[in-house]
Coordinates of C-alpha atoms and ligand atoms in Angstrom, one line a residue:
X1 CA -146.2 123.4 -82.5
X2 CA -144.7 126.9 -82.6
X3 CA -140.9 127.1 -83.1
X4 CA -140.7 129.9 -80.6
X5 CA -142.0 127.6 -77.8
X6 CA -139.2 125.2 -78.6
X7 CA -136.6 127.9 -78.8
X8 CA -137.7 129.2 -75.4
X9 CA -136.8 125.8 -73.9
X10 CA -133.8 124.5 -75.7
X11 CA -131.1 125.0 -78.3
X12 CA -132.6 123.8 -81.6
X13 CA -131.2 122.0 -84.6
X14 CA -133.0 122.5 -87.9
X15 CA -132.6 121.8 -91.6
X16 CA -133.4 123.8 -94.6
X17 CA -134.4 122.3 -98.0
X18 CA -135.4 123.8 -101.3
X19 CA -138.0 122.4 -103.7
X20 CA -136.1 120.8 -106.6
X21 CA -137.1 121.4 -110.2
X22 CA -136.1 118.1 -111.7
X23 CA -137.4 114.6 -111.0
X24 CA -133.9 113.2 -110.3
X25 CA -133.3 115.9 -107.8
X26 CA -136.6 115.1 -106.1
X27 CA -135.4 111.5 -105.6
X28 CA -132.3 112.9 -103.9
X29 CA -134.4 115.1 -101.6
X30 CA -136.7 112.2 -100.6
X31 CA -133.5 110.3 -99.7
X32 CA -131.9 113.3 -97.9
X33 CA -135.0 113.9 -95.7
X34 CA -135.2 110.2 -94.9
X35 CA -131.6 110.2 -93.7
X36 CA -131.8 113.4 -91.8
X37 CA -135.0 112.6 -89.9
X38 CA -132.9 110.2 -87.8
X39 CA -131.1 113.3 -86.5
X40 CA -134.4 114.3 -84.8
X41 CA -134.6 117.9 -86.0
X42 CA -136.6 120.4 -84.0
X43 CA -138.0 121.8 -87.2
X44 CA -137.5 121.8 -90.9
X45 CA -137.9 124.6 -93.3
X46 CA -138.7 124.8 -97.0
X47 CA -137.7 127.7 -99.2
X48 CA -140.0 129.7 -101.4
X49 CA -138.7 130.7 -104.8
X50 CA -138.1 134.3 -105.6
X51 CA -141.3 135.9 -106.8
X52 CA -143.3 133.0 -105.6
X53 CA -141.9 130.7 -108.4
X54 CA -141.9 127.6 -106.3
X55 CA -145.2 128.2 -104.4
X56 CA -146.9 124.9 -105.3
X57 CA -143.7 122.9 -104.8
X58 CA -142.9 124.6 -101.5
X59 CA -146.4 123.8 -100.2
X60 CA -146.2 120.2 -101.5
X61 CA -142.8 119.5 -99.9
X62 CA -143.8 121.1 -96.6
X63 CA -146.9 119.0 -96.5
X64 CA -144.9 115.8 -97.4
X65 CA -142.4 116.4 -94.6
X66 CA -145.1 117.2 -92.1
X67 CA -147.4 114.3 -93.0
X68 CA -144.8 111.6 -93.6
X69 CA -142.5 112.4 -90.7
X70 CA -144.7 114.3 -88.3
X71 CA -142.0 117.0 -88.1
X72 CA -142.5 120.6 -87.2
X73 CA -142.3 122.6 -90.4
X74 CA -141.8 126.2 -91.4
X75 CA -142.6 127.4 -94.9
X76 CA -140.6 130.4 -96.2
X77 CA -142.8 133.0 -97.7
X78 CA -141.5 135.9 -99.9
X79 CA -143.7 138.9 -100.5
X80 CA -141.9 141.2 -102.9
X81 CA -143.9 140.0 -106.0
X82 CA -147.1 139.2 -104.1
X83 CA -150.3 141.0 -103.3
X84 CA -152.6 140.3 -100.4
X85 CA -154.5 137.7 -102.4
X86 CA -151.5 135.6 -102.9
X87 CA -150.4 135.9 -99.3
X88 CA -153.9 135.0 -98.2
X89 CA -154.0 131.9 -100.5
X90 CA -150.7 130.7 -99.1
X91 CA -151.7 131.1 -95.5
X92 CA -154.9 129.2 -96.3
X93 CA -152.7 126.3 -97.5
X94 CA -150.5 126.6 -94.4
X95 CA -153.7 126.4 -92.3
X96 CA -155.0 123.4 -94.3
X97 CA -151.8 121.4 -93.5
X98 CA -152.0 122.3 -89.8
X99 CA -148.7 124.2 -89.8
X100 CA -148.1 127.1 -87.5
X101 CA -144.7 128.6 -88.5
X102 CA -143.8 131.0 -91.3
X103 CA -140.4 132.5 -92.2
X104 CA -141.5 136.0 -93.5
X105 CA -139.3 137.4 -96.1
X106 CA -139.3 140.2 -98.6
X107 CA -137.2 138.1 -101.1
X108 CA -135.0 139.4 -103.9
X109 CA -136.5 141.5 -106.6
X110 CA -137.2 139.3 -109.6
X111 CA -135.1 140.3 -112.7
X112 CA -138.2 141.7 -114.5
X113 CA -139.1 143.8 -111.4
X114 CA -136.5 146.5 -110.8
X115 CA -136.1 147.6 -107.2
X116 CA -136.4 151.2 -108.3
X117 CA -139.7 152.5 -109.6
X118 CA -141.6 149.4 -108.6
X119 CA -144.0 149.7 -105.7
X120 CA -144.8 146.3 -104.2
X121 CA -147.6 146.0 -101.7
X122 CA -145.1 144.5 -99.3
X123 CA -141.9 146.5 -99.9
X124 CA -140.1 145.1 -96.9
X125 CA -140.4 142.0 -94.9
X126 CA -141.7 144.1 -92.0
X127 CA -144.7 145.0 -94.1
X128 CA -145.5 141.3 -94.5
X129 CA -145.0 140.6 -90.8
X130 CA -147.4 143.6 -90.0
X131 CA -150.0 142.2 -92.4
X132 CA -149.8 138.7 -91.0
X133 CA -150.2 139.9 -87.5
X134 CA -153.0 142.3 -88.4
X135 CA -154.9 139.6 -90.2
X136 CA -154.1 136.5 -88.1
X137 CA -153.1 137.8 -84.6
X138 CA -151.0 135.2 -82.8
X139 CA -152.0 132.3 -85.0
X140 CA -148.5 131.9 -86.5
X141 CA -145.0 131.9 -85.1
X142 CA -143.1 134.2 -87.4
X143 CA -139.4 134.0 -88.1
X144 CA -137.5 136.7 -89.9
X145 CA -134.1 136.8 -91.6
X146 CA -131.0 138.5 -90.1
X147 CA -127.6 139.3 -91.7
X148 CA -124.5 139.0 -89.5
X149 CA -122.4 140.7 -92.3
X150 CA -125.3 143.0 -93.3
X151 CA -127.8 142.7 -96.1
X152 CA -126.2 143.7 -99.4
X153 CA -128.6 146.6 -99.9
X154 CA -128.1 148.1 -96.4
X155 CA -126.3 151.4 -95.9
X156 CA -124.5 150.2 -92.8
X157 CA -124.5 147.3 -90.3
X158 CA -126.3 149.4 -87.7
X159 CA -128.9 150.5 -90.3
X160 CA -129.5 146.9 -91.1
X161 CA -130.1 146.0 -87.5
X162 CA -132.5 149.0 -87.1
X163 CA -134.4 147.6 -90.1
X164 CA -134.3 144.1 -88.5
X165 CA -135.8 145.6 -85.4
X166 CA -138.7 146.8 -87.4
X167 CA -139.5 143.2 -88.3
X168 CA -139.4 142.2 -84.6
X169 CA -141.5 145.2 -83.5
X170 CA -144.0 144.3 -86.2
X171 CA -144.4 140.8 -84.6
X172 CA -141.4 138.6 -85.6
X173 CA -140.8 136.0 -83.0
X174 CA -137.2 134.9 -83.8
X175 CA -134.4 135.4 -86.3
X176 CA -132.6 133.0 -88.5
X177 CA -129.3 134.3 -89.8
X178 CA -127.8 134.3 -93.3
X179 CA -125.0 131.8 -93.5
X180 CA -121.7 133.0 -92.2
X181 CA -118.3 131.3 -91.8
X182 CA -116.5 133.5 -89.4
X183 CA -118.1 133.5 -85.9
X184 CA -116.7 137.0 -85.3
X185 CA -119.5 138.3 -87.6
X186 CA -122.1 136.5 -85.6
X187 CA -120.7 137.7 -82.2
X188 CA -120.6 141.4 -83.5
X189 CA -124.1 141.0 -84.8
X190 CA -125.3 139.8 -81.4
X191 CA -123.7 142.9 -79.8
X192 CA -125.5 145.1 -82.3
X193 CA -128.8 143.4 -81.6
X194 CA -128.3 144.0 -77.9
X195 CA -127.3 147.6 -78.5
X196 CA -130.6 148.2 -80.5
X197 CA -132.7 146.3 -78.0
X198 CA -133.5 143.2 -80.0
X199 CA -133.8 140.3 -77.6
X200 CA -135.6 137.5 -79.5
X201 CA -133.9 134.1 -80.1
X202 CA -131.3 134.0 -82.9
X203 CA -130.8 130.8 -84.8
X204 CA -127.4 130.6 -86.6
X205 CA -127.4 129.7 -90.3
X206 CA -124.7 127.0 -90.9
X207 CA -123.5 125.7 -94.2
X208 CA -120.8 123.0 -94.1
X209 CA -118.7 123.7 -97.2
X210 CA -118.2 120.7 -99.5
X211 CA -117.4 122.6 -102.7
X212 CA -115.4 125.8 -102.2
X213 CA -115.8 127.2 -105.7
X214 CA -119.6 126.8 -105.5
X215 CA -119.8 128.4 -102.1
X216 CA -117.6 131.4 -103.0
X217 CA -119.8 132.1 -106.1
X218 CA -123.0 131.7 -104.1
X219 CA -121.9 133.9 -101.2
X220 CA -121.0 136.7 -103.5
X221 CA -124.7 137.1 -104.3
X222 CA -125.9 137.1 -100.7
X223 CA -123.3 139.3 -99.1
X224 CA -121.6 136.7 -97.0
X225 CA -117.8 136.1 -97.1
X226 CA -115.7 133.0 -97.0
X227 CA -112.4 133.5 -95.0
X228 CA -109.4 133.6 -97.4
X229 CA -107.5 131.0 -95.3
X230 CA -110.3 128.5 -95.8
X231 CA -110.4 129.2 -99.6
X232 CA -106.7 128.7 -99.7
X233 CA -106.9 125.5 -97.7
X234 CA -109.7 123.9 -99.9
X235 CA -108.9 125.3 -103.3
X236 CA -107.7 122.6 -105.8
X237 CA -108.3 119.8 -103.3
X238 CA -110.2 116.6 -104.3
X239 CA -114.0 116.4 -103.6
X240 CA -113.3 114.0 -100.6
X241 CA -110.6 116.2 -99.1
X242 CA -112.8 119.3 -99.4
X243 CA -115.6 117.5 -97.7
X244 CA -113.3 116.6 -94.8
X245 CA -111.9 120.1 -94.4
X246 CA -115.4 121.6 -94.7
X247 CA -116.9 119.3 -92.1
X248 CA -114.0 119.9 -89.7
X249 CA -114.4 123.7 -90.1
X250 CA -118.2 123.5 -89.5
X251 CA -117.7 121.3 -86.4
X252 CA -115.3 123.9 -84.9
X253 CA -117.7 126.7 -85.9
X254 CA -120.7 125.0 -84.3
X255 CA -118.8 124.1 -81.1
X256 CA -117.7 127.7 -80.7
X257 CA -121.2 129.0 -81.3
X258 CA -122.6 126.5 -78.7
X259 CA -120.0 127.7 -76.2
X260 CA -121.2 131.2 -76.9
X261 CA -124.8 130.2 -76.1
X262 CA -126.3 130.2 -79.6
X263 CA -130.1 129.6 -79.6
X264 CA -130.1 127.2 -82.5
X265 CA -128.2 125.8 -85.5
X266 CA -130.0 125.9 -88.8
X267 CA -128.3 123.8 -91.5
X268 CA -128.5 125.0 -95.1
X269 CA -128.4 121.4 -96.4
X270 CA -128.6 122.2 -100.1
X271 CA -130.7 119.0 -100.2
X272 CA -127.7 116.8 -99.3
X273 CA -127.3 114.9 -96.1
X274 CA -123.7 113.8 -95.9
X275 CA -122.0 116.9 -94.5
X276 CA -124.8 117.8 -92.1
X277 CA -124.8 114.3 -90.7
X278 CA -121.0 114.3 -90.4
X279 CA -121.1 117.6 -88.4
X280 CA -124.0 116.5 -86.2
X281 CA -122.3 113.2 -85.4
X282 CA -119.3 115.2 -84.0
X283 CA -121.2 117.9 -82.1
X284 CA -124.0 115.9 -80.5
Ligands
LIG301 C1 -132.7 132.5 -93.3 C2 -133.0 133.0 -94.7 C3 -133.9 132.4 -95.5 C4 -134.1 132.8 -96.8 N1 -135.1 132.2 -97.6 C5 -135.4 132.6 -98.8 C6 -136.4 132.0 -99.6 O1 -137.0 131.0 -99.2 N2 -136.6 132.5 -100.8 C7 -136.0 133.6 -101.3 O2 -136.3 134.1 -102.4 N3 -135.0 134.3 -100.6 C8 -134.7 133.8 -99.3 N4 -133.8 134.4 -98.5 C9 -133.1 135.6 -99.1 C10 -133.8 136.9 -98.9 O3 -135.1 136.9 -99.5 C11 -133.0 138.1 -99.4 O4 -131.9 138.3 -98.6 C12 -133.8 139.4 -99.6 O5 -132.9 140.3 -100.4 C13 -134.1 140.1 -98.3 O6 -135.2 139.6 -97.7 P1 -135.5 140.1 -96.2 O7 -136.7 139.3 -95.8 O8 -134.4 140.0 -95.3 O9 -135.9 141.6 -96.5 P2 -136.0 142.9 -95.6 O10 -136.0 142.6 -94.2 O11 -137.2 143.6 -96.1 O12 -134.7 143.7 -95.9 C14 -134.3 144.0 -97.2 C15 -133.4 145.2 -97.3 O13 -134.2 146.3 -97.0 C16 -133.7 147.0 -95.8 N5 -134.9 147.5 -95.1 C17 -135.8 146.7 -94.4 N6 -136.8 147.4 -93.9 C18 -136.5 148.7 -94.3 C19 -137.2 150.0 -94.1 N7 -138.4 150.0 -93.5 N8 -136.7 151.1 -94.7 C20 -135.5 151.0 -95.4 N9 -134.8 149.9 -95.6 C21 -135.4 148.7 -95.1 C22 -132.9 146.0 -95.1 O14 -131.9 146.6 -94.2 C23 -132.3 145.2 -96.2 O15 -131.2 145.8 -96.7 C24 -133.5 134.0 -97.3 C25 -132.5 134.7 -96.4 C26 -132.3 134.2 -95.2 C27 -131.3 134.9 -94.3

Protein backbone atom coordinates (compact mmCIF):
# COMPACT_ATOMS: atom_id res chain seq x y z
CA UNK A 1 0.00 0.00 0.00
CA UNK A 2 1.11 3.54 -0.71
CA UNK A 3 1.75 5.78 2.29
CA UNK A 4 0.10 8.74 0.57
CA UNK A 5 -3.19 6.82 0.50
CA UNK A 6 -3.00 6.40 4.28
CA UNK A 7 -1.96 10.02 4.84
CA UNK A 8 -4.93 11.19 2.82
CA UNK A 9 -7.23 9.42 5.27
CA UNK A 10 -5.74 9.70 8.73
CA UNK A 11 -2.96 11.00 10.92
CA UNK A 12 -0.16 8.43 10.75
CA UNK A 13 2.25 7.07 13.33
CA UNK A 14 5.46 5.63 11.93
CA UNK A 15 8.87 4.44 13.09
CA UNK A 16 12.34 4.80 11.66
CA UNK A 17 15.11 2.24 12.14
CA UNK A 18 18.67 2.07 10.89
CA UNK A 19 20.47 -1.13 9.86
CA UNK A 20 22.92 -1.99 12.66
CA UNK A 21 26.53 -2.92 11.94
CA UNK A 22 27.14 -5.33 14.80
CA UNK A 23 25.45 -8.61 15.68
CA UNK A 24 24.55 -7.52 19.24
CA UNK A 25 22.90 -4.41 17.84
CA UNK A 26 20.96 -6.57 15.40
CA UNK A 27 19.56 -8.54 18.33
CA UNK A 28 18.43 -5.27 19.92
CA UNK A 29 16.72 -4.19 16.69
CA UNK A 30 14.86 -7.51 16.33
CA UNK A 31 13.58 -7.01 19.88
CA UNK A 32 12.72 -3.33 19.26
CA UNK A 33 10.69 -4.13 16.16
CA UNK A 34 8.87 -6.94 17.98
CA UNK A 35 7.89 -4.53 20.77
CA UNK A 36 6.89 -1.63 18.54
CA UNK A 37 4.77 -3.72 16.18
CA UNK A 38 2.19 -3.86 18.99
CA UNK A 39 1.75 -0.11 18.51
CA UNK A 40 0.33 -0.79 15.07
CA UNK A 41 2.44 1.65 13.03
CA UNK A 42 1.01 2.91 9.75
CA UNK A 43 4.42 2.44 8.19
CA UNK A 44 8.01 1.77 9.10
CA UNK A 45 11.08 3.18 7.37
CA UNK A 46 14.67 1.94 7.17
CA UNK A 47 17.57 4.32 6.56
CA UNK A 48 20.13 3.99 3.78
CA UNK A 49 23.73 4.68 4.76
CA UNK A 50 25.52 7.66 3.26
CA UNK A 51 26.96 6.78 -0.12
CA UNK A 52 24.92 3.57 -0.26
CA UNK A 53 27.06 1.99 2.48
CA UNK A 54 24.17 0.01 4.01
CA UNK A 55 22.40 -0.91 0.79
CA UNK A 56 22.30 -4.68 1.39
CA UNK A 57 21.40 -4.33 5.05
CA UNK A 58 18.72 -1.73 4.31
CA UNK A 59 17.11 -4.08 1.79
CA UNK A 60 17.46 -7.02 4.19
CA UNK A 61 15.82 -5.22 7.14
CA UNK A 62 13.05 -3.75 5.02
CA UNK A 63 12.32 -7.22 3.66
CA UNK A 64 12.38 -8.73 7.15
CA UNK A 65 9.94 -6.14 8.54
CA UNK A 66 7.60 -6.50 5.58
CA UNK A 67 7.63 -10.30 5.51
CA UNK A 68 7.63 -11.03 9.24
CA UNK A 69 5.11 -8.41 10.33
CA UNK A 70 3.26 -7.57 7.14
CA UNK A 71 3.91 -3.88 7.79
CA UNK A 72 3.94 -1.13 5.20
CA UNK A 73 7.57 -0.28 4.63
CA UNK A 74 9.51 2.58 3.12
CA UNK A 75 13.16 2.24 2.19
CA UNK A 76 15.25 5.39 2.27
CA UNK A 77 17.37 5.80 -0.84
CA UNK A 78 20.27 8.25 -1.14
CA UNK A 79 21.57 9.22 -4.54
CA UNK A 80 24.61 11.46 -4.13
CA UNK A 81 27.11 8.67 -4.67
CA UNK A 82 24.94 6.60 -7.01
CA UNK A 83 24.57 6.32 -10.77
CA UNK A 84 21.45 5.20 -12.61
CA UNK A 85 22.59 1.56 -12.48
CA UNK A 86 22.64 1.53 -8.69
CA UNK A 87 19.28 3.25 -8.42
CA UNK A 88 17.82 0.77 -10.93
CA UNK A 89 19.27 -2.17 -8.98
CA UNK A 90 17.76 -0.89 -5.72
CA UNK A 91 14.34 -0.25 -7.22
CA UNK A 92 14.43 -3.80 -8.64
CA UNK A 93 14.98 -5.05 -5.08
CA UNK A 94 12.12 -2.88 -3.82
CA UNK A 95 9.88 -4.35 -6.53
CA UNK A 96 10.98 -7.88 -5.68
CA UNK A 97 9.84 -7.47 -2.08
CA UNK A 98 6.54 -5.96 -3.21
CA UNK A 99 7.14 -2.58 -1.56
CA UNK A 100 5.74 0.64 -3.02
CA UNK A 101 7.27 3.46 -0.98
CA UNK A 102 10.61 5.23 -1.24
CA UNK A 103 12.04 8.15 0.73
CA UNK A 104 14.09 9.86 -1.99
CA UNK A 105 17.13 11.65 -0.60
CA UNK A 106 20.29 13.20 -1.87
CA UNK A 107 22.23 12.18 1.25
CA UNK A 108 25.31 13.83 2.65
CA UNK A 109 28.44 13.96 0.55
CA UNK A 110 30.70 11.09 1.66
CA UNK A 111 34.01 12.32 3.13
CA UNK A 112 35.97 11.20 0.05
CA UNK A 113 33.60 13.07 -2.28
CA UNK A 114 33.82 16.82 -1.72
CA UNK A 115 30.65 18.77 -2.45
CA UNK A 116 32.69 21.15 -4.63
CA UNK A 117 34.13 19.95 -7.93
CA UNK A 118 32.27 16.64 -7.84
CA UNK A 119 29.45 16.14 -10.30
CA UNK A 120 27.09 13.44 -9.18
CA UNK A 121 24.45 12.15 -11.60
CA UNK A 122 21.85 13.11 -9.00
CA UNK A 123 23.10 16.35 -7.47
CA UNK A 124 19.89 17.03 -5.60
CA UNK A 125 17.10 14.83 -4.30
CA UNK A 126 14.82 16.48 -6.88
CA UNK A 127 17.00 14.87 -9.60
CA UNK A 128 16.36 11.47 -8.04
CA UNK A 129 12.61 12.11 -7.79
CA UNK A 130 12.56 13.22 -11.46
CA UNK A 131 14.42 10.08 -12.51
CA UNK A 132 12.14 7.76 -10.51
CA UNK A 133 9.02 9.38 -11.97
CA UNK A 134 10.38 9.34 -15.54
CA UNK A 135 11.35 5.70 -15.30
CA UNK A 136 8.53 4.31 -13.15
CA UNK A 137 5.61 6.71 -13.49
CA UNK A 138 3.25 6.36 -10.52
CA UNK A 139 4.52 2.97 -9.41
CA UNK A 140 5.98 4.33 -6.16
CA UNK A 141 4.78 6.68 -3.49
CA UNK A 142 7.74 9.02 -3.00
CA UNK A 143 8.48 10.83 0.25
CA UNK A 144 11.06 13.62 0.52
CA UNK A 145 12.88 15.30 3.40
CA UNK A 146 11.98 18.74 4.77
CA UNK A 147 13.84 20.91 7.25
CA UNK A 148 11.84 23.07 9.70
CA UNK A 149 15.05 24.85 10.78
CA UNK A 150 16.47 24.85 7.25
CA UNK A 151 19.00 22.46 5.72
CA UNK A 152 22.55 23.33 6.85
CA UNK A 153 23.64 24.11 3.25
CA UNK A 154 20.73 26.43 2.45
CA UNK A 155 21.15 30.14 1.94
CA UNK A 156 17.93 30.96 3.75
CA UNK A 157 14.79 29.32 5.12
CA UNK A 158 12.78 30.55 2.13
CA UNK A 159 15.41 29.31 -0.30
CA UNK A 160 15.26 25.91 1.35
CA UNK A 161 11.49 25.71 0.88
CA UNK A 162 11.85 26.82 -2.77
CA UNK A 163 14.23 23.85 -3.20
CA UNK A 164 11.83 21.57 -1.31
CA UNK A 165 9.08 22.62 -3.73
CA UNK A 166 11.29 21.39 -6.60
CA UNK A 167 11.13 17.91 -5.07
CA UNK A 168 7.34 18.09 -4.83
CA UNK A 169 6.99 19.50 -8.35
CA UNK A 170 9.21 16.64 -9.59
CA UNK A 171 6.74 14.13 -8.11
CA UNK A 172 7.24 13.92 -4.34
CA UNK A 173 4.01 12.85 -2.62
CA UNK A 174 4.69 13.85 0.98
CA UNK A 175 7.31 15.30 3.29
CA UNK A 176 8.93 13.90 6.42
CA UNK A 177 10.68 16.54 8.49
CA UNK A 178 14.07 16.54 10.10
CA UNK A 179 13.70 16.19 13.86
CA UNK A 180 12.89 19.36 15.75
CA UNK A 181 12.25 20.05 19.42
CA UNK A 182 10.52 23.39 19.30
CA UNK A 183 7.14 23.35 17.57
CA UNK A 184 7.56 27.00 16.62
CA UNK A 185 10.04 25.85 13.95
CA UNK A 186 7.45 23.44 12.57
CA UNK A 187 4.62 26.00 12.60
CA UNK A 188 6.76 28.59 10.79
CA UNK A 189 7.86 25.92 8.32
CA UNK A 190 4.20 25.12 7.62
CA UNK A 191 3.56 28.84 6.99
CA UNK A 192 6.48 28.95 4.53
CA UNK A 193 5.16 25.87 2.73
CA UNK A 194 1.78 27.55 2.35
CA UNK A 195 3.42 30.77 1.14
CA UNK A 196 5.30 28.84 -1.54
CA UNK A 197 2.29 26.73 -2.56
CA UNK A 198 3.41 23.37 -1.16
CA UNK A 199 0.31 21.52 -0.04
CA UNK A 200 1.29 17.85 0.33
CA UNK A 201 1.02 16.06 3.72
CA UNK A 202 3.84 16.81 6.17
CA UNK A 203 4.87 14.15 8.69
CA UNK A 204 6.70 15.54 11.72
CA UNK A 205 9.99 13.91 12.76
CA UNK A 206 9.98 13.26 16.51
CA UNK A 207 12.85 12.11 18.66
CA UNK A 208 12.16 11.62 22.36
CA UNK A 209 15.44 12.62 24.03
CA UNK A 210 16.83 10.03 26.40
CA UNK A 211 20.43 11.22 26.44
CA UNK A 212 20.85 14.97 26.14
CA UNK A 213 24.62 14.97 25.48
CA UNK A 214 24.20 12.53 22.60
CA UNK A 215 21.32 14.49 21.05
CA UNK A 216 23.08 17.86 21.31
CA UNK A 217 26.09 16.39 19.47
CA UNK A 218 23.93 14.71 16.85
CA UNK A 219 21.78 17.77 16.16
CA UNK A 220 24.85 19.94 15.55
CA UNK A 221 25.49 17.88 12.42
CA UNK A 222 21.97 18.05 11.01
CA UNK A 223 21.18 21.69 11.69
CA UNK A 224 18.47 21.13 14.32
CA UNK A 225 18.63 22.84 17.69
CA UNK A 226 17.76 21.70 21.20
CA UNK A 227 16.12 24.42 23.34
CA UNK A 228 18.57 25.63 26.00
CA UNK A 229 15.95 25.27 28.75
CA UNK A 230 15.68 21.57 27.93
CA UNK A 231 19.47 21.15 27.93
CA UNK A 232 19.64 22.88 31.32
CA UNK A 233 16.86 20.69 32.69
CA UNK A 234 18.43 17.39 31.55
CA UNK A 235 22.15 18.10 31.84
CA UNK A 236 23.85 16.10 34.62
CA UNK A 237 20.70 14.12 35.48
CA UNK A 238 20.68 10.31 35.81
CA UNK A 239 19.76 8.15 32.84
CA UNK A 240 16.36 7.39 34.38
CA UNK A 241 15.61 11.03 35.13
CA UNK A 242 16.64 12.13 31.60
CA UNK A 243 14.34 9.46 30.17
CA UNK A 244 11.40 10.79 32.20
CA UNK A 245 12.04 14.42 31.24
CA UNK A 246 12.60 13.51 27.57
CA UNK A 247 9.39 11.49 27.36
CA UNK A 248 7.36 14.19 29.10
CA UNK A 249 8.75 16.79 26.68
CA UNK A 250 7.97 14.65 23.61
CA UNK A 251 4.43 13.96 24.89
CA UNK A 252 3.77 17.70 25.21
CA UNK A 253 5.34 18.32 21.79
CA UNK A 254 3.24 15.60 20.09
CA UNK A 255 0.01 16.74 21.78
CA UNK A 256 0.59 20.30 20.58
CA UNK A 257 1.33 19.09 17.05
CA UNK A 258 -1.85 17.00 17.06
CA UNK A 259 -3.83 20.08 18.19
CA UNK A 260 -2.27 21.91 15.23
CA UNK A 261 -3.49 19.26 12.79
CA UNK A 262 -0.18 17.50 12.05
CA UNK A 263 -0.50 14.88 9.28
CA UNK A 264 1.70 12.28 10.95
CA UNK A 265 4.24 11.60 13.68
CA UNK A 266 7.42 9.81 12.57
CA UNK A 267 9.51 8.55 15.49
CA UNK A 268 13.28 8.46 15.09
CA UNK A 269 13.60 5.42 17.36
CA UNK A 270 17.41 5.02 17.23
CA UNK A 271 16.51 1.31 17.27
CA UNK A 272 15.21 1.52 20.85
CA UNK A 273 11.61 1.05 21.89
CA UNK A 274 11.25 2.34 25.47
CA UNK A 275 10.87 6.08 24.88
CA UNK A 276 8.68 5.75 21.77
CA UNK A 277 6.38 3.33 23.64
CA UNK A 278 6.22 5.64 26.66
CA UNK A 279 5.22 8.59 24.45
CA UNK A 280 2.63 6.62 22.49
CA UNK A 281 1.11 5.20 25.69
CA UNK A 282 0.43 8.78 26.76
CA UNK A 283 -0.80 10.32 23.50
CA UNK A 284 -3.01 7.53 22.15
C1 LIG B 1 13.36 12.34 7.13
C2 LIG B 1 14.83 12.26 6.81
C3 LIG B 1 15.41 11.02 6.54
C4 LIG B 1 16.77 10.92 6.23
N1 LIG B 1 17.30 9.68 5.95
C5 LIG B 1 18.60 9.57 5.60
C6 LIG B 1 19.15 8.30 5.24
O1 LIG B 1 18.48 7.27 5.25
N2 LIG B 1 20.47 8.26 4.87
C7 LIG B 1 21.24 9.39 4.84
O2 LIG B 1 22.42 9.27 4.48
N3 LIG B 1 20.74 10.60 5.16
C8 LIG B 1 19.44 10.72 5.53
N4 LIG B 1 18.92 11.97 5.85
C9 LIG B 1 19.80 13.13 5.82
C10 LIG B 1 19.88 13.77 4.41
O3 LIG B 1 20.43 12.84 3.52
C11 LIG B 1 20.75 15.02 4.49
O4 LIG B 1 20.09 16.01 5.22
C12 LIG B 1 21.26 15.55 3.15
O5 LIG B 1 22.27 16.54 3.42
C13 LIG B 1 20.22 16.23 2.28
O6 LIG B 1 19.39 15.34 1.68
P1 LIG B 1 18.06 15.87 0.92
O7 LIG B 1 17.44 14.71 0.29
O8 LIG B 1 17.25 16.69 1.83
O9 LIG B 1 18.76 16.80 -0.18
P2 LIG B 1 18.23 17.94 -1.16
O10 LIG B 1 16.75 18.05 -1.15
O11 LIG B 1 18.88 17.70 -2.47
O12 LIG B 1 18.80 19.26 -0.47
C14 LIG B 1 20.17 19.39 -0.14
C15 LIG B 1 20.54 20.86 -0.13
O13 LIG B 1 20.56 21.37 -1.44
C16 LIG B 1 19.64 22.46 -1.60
N5 LIG B 1 19.01 22.26 -2.91
C17 LIG B 1 18.12 21.31 -3.27
N6 LIG B 1 17.80 21.44 -4.57
C18 LIG B 1 18.52 22.49 -5.04
C19 LIG B 1 18.64 23.11 -6.32
N7 LIG B 1 17.96 22.65 -7.37
N8 LIG B 1 19.49 24.18 -6.45
C20 LIG B 1 20.21 24.61 -5.40
N9 LIG B 1 20.13 24.06 -4.16
C21 LIG B 1 19.30 23.01 -4.00
C22 LIG B 1 18.66 22.30 -0.44
O14 LIG B 1 18.08 23.55 -0.06
C23 LIG B 1 19.57 21.75 0.64
O15 LIG B 1 20.30 22.78 1.24
C24 LIG B 1 17.57 12.10 6.18
C25 LIG B 1 16.99 13.35 6.47
C26 LIG B 1 15.64 13.44 6.78
C27 LIG B 1 15.03 14.77 7.08
